[in-house]
């Protein structure tokens, strides 16, 4: 899996992006960080409507596609793929 890193070229005004390979430990650390960040952001938004919607998603088997961590991982992979 690739990840995007930005760097400055010889001219200070130009910033370039490049997809690079990263270690498996980095993937594990990033997954844990994304899960914790998503849980922290959602903790402030809990309401009765959200709780009912979450229960319905879990019963239908659609709960994982609404995960903050999975959405961010997919976004990072999409950006890395476009910068190859």
Short mmCIF file of N, CA and C in Angstrom, two decimals:
data_model
loop_
_atom_site.label_atom_id
_atom_site.label_comp_id
_atom_site.label_asym_id
_atom_site.label_seq_id
_atom_site.Cartn_x
_atom_site.Cartn_y
_atom_site.Cartn_z
N UNK A 1 0.84 -1.16 0.00
CA UNK A 1 0.00 0.00 0.00
C UNK A 1 0.89 1.23 0.00
N UNK A 2 0.45 2.26 -0.68
CA UNK A 2 1.22 3.49 -0.78
C UNK A 2 0.63 4.56 0.11
N UNK A 3 1.45 5.57 0.37
CA UNK A 3 1.00 6.72 1.13
C UNK A 3 1.60 7.96 0.49
N UNK A 4 0.93 9.09 0.64
CA UNK A 4 1.36 10.34 0.02
C UNK A 4 2.25 11.11 0.98
N UNK A 5 3.37 11.61 0.46
CA UNK A 5 4.23 12.50 1.20
C UNK A 5 4.46 13.73 0.35
N UNK A 6 4.44 14.91 0.97
CA UNK A 6 4.71 16.14 0.24
C UNK A 6 6.12 16.59 0.56
N UNK A 7 6.74 17.23 -0.40
CA UNK A 7 8.08 17.75 -0.21
C UNK A 7 8.28 18.96 -1.11
N UNK A 8 9.21 19.80 -0.74
CA UNK A 8 9.53 20.98 -1.53
C UNK A 8 10.67 20.65 -2.49
N UNK A 9 10.52 21.11 -3.71
CA UNK A 9 11.58 20.90 -4.69
C UNK A 9 12.60 22.02 -4.54
N UNK A 10 13.44 22.22 -5.53
CA UNK A 10 14.48 23.24 -5.44
C UNK A 10 13.90 24.64 -5.31
N UNK A 11 12.77 24.89 -5.94
CA UNK A 11 12.15 26.21 -5.76
C UNK A 11 11.26 26.17 -4.53
N UNK A 12 11.37 27.15 -3.65
CA UNK A 12 10.61 27.10 -2.39
C UNK A 12 9.10 27.22 -2.57
N UNK A 13 8.65 27.71 -3.70
CA UNK A 13 7.22 27.90 -3.88
C UNK A 13 6.52 26.66 -4.42
N UNK A 14 7.27 25.68 -4.91
CA UNK A 14 6.66 24.50 -5.51
C UNK A 14 6.67 23.33 -4.53
N UNK A 15 5.48 22.79 -4.28
CA UNK A 15 5.34 21.62 -3.41
C UNK A 15 4.87 20.46 -4.27
N UNK A 16 5.55 19.33 -4.17
CA UNK A 16 5.20 18.16 -4.96
C UNK A 16 4.70 17.05 -4.05
N UNK A 17 3.84 16.20 -4.60
CA UNK A 17 3.33 15.03 -3.89
C UNK A 17 3.82 13.79 -4.61
N UNK A 18 4.15 12.77 -3.84
CA UNK A 18 4.59 11.53 -4.44
C UNK A 18 4.13 10.36 -3.58
N UNK A 19 3.68 9.30 -4.23
CA UNK A 19 3.28 8.09 -3.52
C UNK A 19 4.53 7.26 -3.23
N UNK A 20 4.67 6.82 -1.98
CA UNK A 20 5.82 6.00 -1.59
C UNK A 20 5.31 4.79 -0.81
N UNK A 21 6.11 3.73 -0.80
CA UNK A 21 5.78 2.54 -0.01
C UNK A 21 6.12 2.80 1.45
N UNK A 22 5.29 2.31 2.34
CA UNK A 22 5.53 2.47 3.77
C UNK A 22 5.49 1.10 4.44
N UNK A 23 6.03 1.03 5.65
CA UNK A 23 6.15 -0.26 6.35
C UNK A 23 4.80 -0.73 6.89
N UNK A 24 4.68 -2.04 7.12
CA UNK A 24 3.44 -2.58 7.70
C UNK A 24 3.13 -2.00 9.08
N UNK A 25 4.16 -1.70 9.88
CA UNK A 25 3.93 -1.11 11.20
C UNK A 25 3.28 0.25 11.07
N UNK A 26 3.66 1.01 10.05
CA UNK A 26 3.04 2.32 9.81
C UNK A 26 1.55 2.14 9.52
N UNK A 27 1.18 1.09 8.78
CA UNK A 27 -0.23 0.83 8.48
C UNK A 27 -1.01 0.52 9.76
N UNK A 28 -0.41 -0.28 10.63
CA UNK A 28 -1.06 -0.62 11.90
C UNK A 28 -1.23 0.63 12.75
N UNK A 29 -0.17 1.42 12.87
CA UNK A 29 -0.24 2.64 13.67
C UNK A 29 -1.28 3.61 13.12
N UNK A 30 -1.34 3.74 11.80
CA UNK A 30 -2.30 4.65 11.19
C UNK A 30 -3.72 4.15 11.39
N UNK A 31 -3.94 2.84 11.30
CA UNK A 31 -5.28 2.29 11.51
C UNK A 31 -5.75 2.54 12.94
N UNK A 32 -4.87 2.33 13.91
CA UNK A 32 -5.23 2.59 15.31
C UNK A 32 -5.52 4.07 15.52
N UNK A 33 -4.69 4.94 14.95
CA UNK A 33 -4.90 6.38 15.08
C UNK A 33 -6.23 6.80 14.46
N UNK A 34 -6.56 6.27 13.28
CA UNK A 34 -7.82 6.63 12.62
C UNK A 34 -9.02 6.14 13.42
N UNK A 35 -8.94 4.93 13.99
CA UNK A 35 -10.03 4.43 14.83
C UNK A 35 -10.24 5.31 16.06
N UNK A 36 -9.15 5.70 16.71
CA UNK A 36 -9.26 6.55 17.90
C UNK A 36 -9.78 7.94 17.55
N UNK A 37 -9.32 8.49 16.44
CA UNK A 37 -9.78 9.82 16.01
C UNK A 37 -11.26 9.79 15.68
N UNK A 38 -11.69 8.77 14.98
CA UNK A 38 -13.10 8.65 14.65
C UNK A 38 -13.97 8.50 15.88
N UNK A 39 -13.51 7.71 16.84
CA UNK A 39 -14.27 7.52 18.08
C UNK A 39 -14.34 8.82 18.87
N UNK A 40 -13.24 9.57 18.89
CA UNK A 40 -13.22 10.83 19.62
C UNK A 40 -14.15 11.86 18.99
N UNK A 41 -14.17 11.94 17.64
CA UNK A 41 -15.04 12.89 16.96
C UNK A 41 -16.51 12.52 17.14
N UNK A 42 -16.82 11.25 17.09
CA UNK A 42 -18.20 10.80 17.21
C UNK A 42 -18.70 10.94 18.64
N UNK A 43 -17.81 10.89 19.61
CA UNK A 43 -18.22 10.95 21.01
C UNK A 43 -18.99 12.23 21.32
N UNK A 44 -18.72 13.28 20.60
CA UNK A 44 -19.39 14.55 20.85
C UNK A 44 -20.70 14.69 20.07
N UNK A 45 -20.98 13.77 19.16
CA UNK A 45 -22.14 13.90 18.30
C UNK A 45 -23.22 12.86 18.58
N UNK A 46 -23.11 12.14 19.68
CA UNK A 46 -24.07 11.07 19.97
C UNK A 46 -25.43 11.67 20.31
N UNK A 47 -26.44 11.18 19.67
CA UNK A 47 -27.81 11.59 19.96
C UNK A 47 -28.72 10.38 19.78
N UNK A 48 -29.96 10.54 20.10
CA UNK A 48 -30.91 9.43 19.97
C UNK A 48 -31.05 9.01 18.51
N UNK A 49 -31.12 9.99 17.60
CA UNK A 49 -31.26 9.66 16.18
C UNK A 49 -30.03 8.90 15.68
N UNK A 50 -28.84 9.34 16.08
CA UNK A 50 -27.63 8.67 15.64
C UNK A 50 -27.58 7.25 16.18
N UNK A 51 -27.96 7.09 17.43
CA UNK A 51 -27.93 5.76 18.05
C UNK A 51 -28.90 4.81 17.35
N UNK A 52 -30.10 5.31 17.03
CA UNK A 52 -31.07 4.47 16.31
C UNK A 52 -30.57 4.11 14.92
N UNK A 53 -29.97 5.06 14.21
CA UNK A 53 -29.44 4.78 12.88
C UNK A 53 -28.31 3.76 12.96
N UNK A 54 -27.46 3.87 13.98
CA UNK A 54 -26.35 2.94 14.13
C UNK A 54 -26.86 1.53 14.39
N UNK A 55 -27.88 1.41 15.21
CA UNK A 55 -28.47 0.09 15.47
C UNK A 55 -29.04 -0.52 14.20
N UNK A 56 -29.71 0.30 13.39
CA UNK A 56 -30.27 -0.21 12.14
C UNK A 56 -29.17 -0.67 11.19
N UNK A 57 -28.07 0.09 11.11
CA UNK A 57 -26.95 -0.30 10.25
C UNK A 57 -26.31 -1.59 10.71
N UNK A 58 -26.18 -1.77 12.00
CA UNK A 58 -25.58 -3.01 12.52
C UNK A 58 -26.47 -4.21 12.23
N UNK A 59 -27.76 -4.02 12.30
CA UNK A 59 -28.68 -5.13 12.04
C UNK A 59 -28.69 -5.50 10.57
N UNK A 60 -28.45 -4.52 9.71
CA UNK A 60 -28.47 -4.79 8.27
C UNK A 60 -27.10 -5.22 7.75
N UNK A 61 -26.07 -5.18 8.58
CA UNK A 61 -24.73 -5.57 8.14
C UNK A 61 -24.02 -4.48 7.37
N UNK A 62 -24.42 -3.23 7.54
CA UNK A 62 -23.80 -2.13 6.82
C UNK A 62 -22.96 -1.25 7.73
N UNK A 63 -22.70 -1.66 8.92
CA UNK A 63 -22.01 -0.82 9.89
C UNK A 63 -20.58 -0.51 9.52
N UNK A 64 -19.85 -1.46 8.93
CA UNK A 64 -18.44 -1.24 8.66
C UNK A 64 -18.21 -0.22 7.55
N UNK A 65 -19.13 -0.08 6.61
CA UNK A 65 -18.93 0.87 5.52
C UNK A 65 -19.11 2.31 5.99
N UNK A 66 -19.69 2.51 7.16
CA UNK A 66 -19.87 3.85 7.70
C UNK A 66 -18.76 4.23 8.67
N UNK A 67 -17.75 3.41 8.79
CA UNK A 67 -16.67 3.65 9.74
C UNK A 67 -15.80 4.81 9.27
N UNK A 68 -15.45 5.70 10.21
CA UNK A 68 -14.57 6.83 9.92
C UNK A 68 -13.21 6.33 9.45
N UNK A 69 -12.67 5.31 10.12
CA UNK A 69 -11.35 4.80 9.79
C UNK A 69 -11.32 4.20 8.39
N UNK A 70 -12.35 3.47 8.01
CA UNK A 70 -12.39 2.86 6.68
C UNK A 70 -12.53 3.93 5.61
N UNK A 71 -13.36 4.94 5.87
CA UNK A 71 -13.51 6.03 4.90
C UNK A 71 -12.19 6.76 4.70
N UNK A 72 -11.47 7.08 5.79
CA UNK A 72 -10.20 7.78 5.68
C UNK A 72 -9.15 6.91 4.99
N UNK A 73 -9.14 5.60 5.29
CA UNK A 73 -8.18 4.70 4.64
C UNK A 73 -8.44 4.67 3.15
N UNK A 74 -9.71 4.56 2.75
CA UNK A 74 -10.05 4.55 1.33
C UNK A 74 -9.67 5.87 0.66
N UNK A 75 -9.86 6.98 1.37
CA UNK A 75 -9.49 8.28 0.81
C UNK A 75 -7.98 8.38 0.61
N UNK A 76 -7.20 7.93 1.61
CA UNK A 76 -5.74 7.97 1.49
C UNK A 76 -5.26 7.08 0.36
N UNK A 77 -5.85 5.90 0.20
CA UNK A 77 -5.46 5.00 -0.89
C UNK A 77 -5.81 5.60 -2.25
N UNK A 78 -6.97 6.27 -2.34
CA UNK A 78 -7.39 6.89 -3.60
C UNK A 78 -6.42 8.01 -3.99
N UNK A 79 -6.02 8.84 -3.02
CA UNK A 79 -5.10 9.94 -3.29
C UNK A 79 -3.73 9.39 -3.69
N UNK A 80 -3.28 8.34 -3.00
CA UNK A 80 -1.98 7.74 -3.32
C UNK A 80 -2.00 7.15 -4.72
N UNK A 81 -3.10 6.52 -5.09
CA UNK A 81 -3.20 5.92 -6.42
C UNK A 81 -3.19 6.99 -7.51
N UNK A 82 -3.80 8.14 -7.24
CA UNK A 82 -3.84 9.19 -8.25
C UNK A 82 -2.49 9.88 -8.41
N UNK A 83 -1.60 9.77 -7.42
CA UNK A 83 -0.30 10.44 -7.48
C UNK A 83 0.83 9.51 -7.91
N UNK A 84 0.52 8.36 -8.41
CA UNK A 84 1.58 7.44 -8.86
C UNK A 84 2.16 7.91 -10.16
#
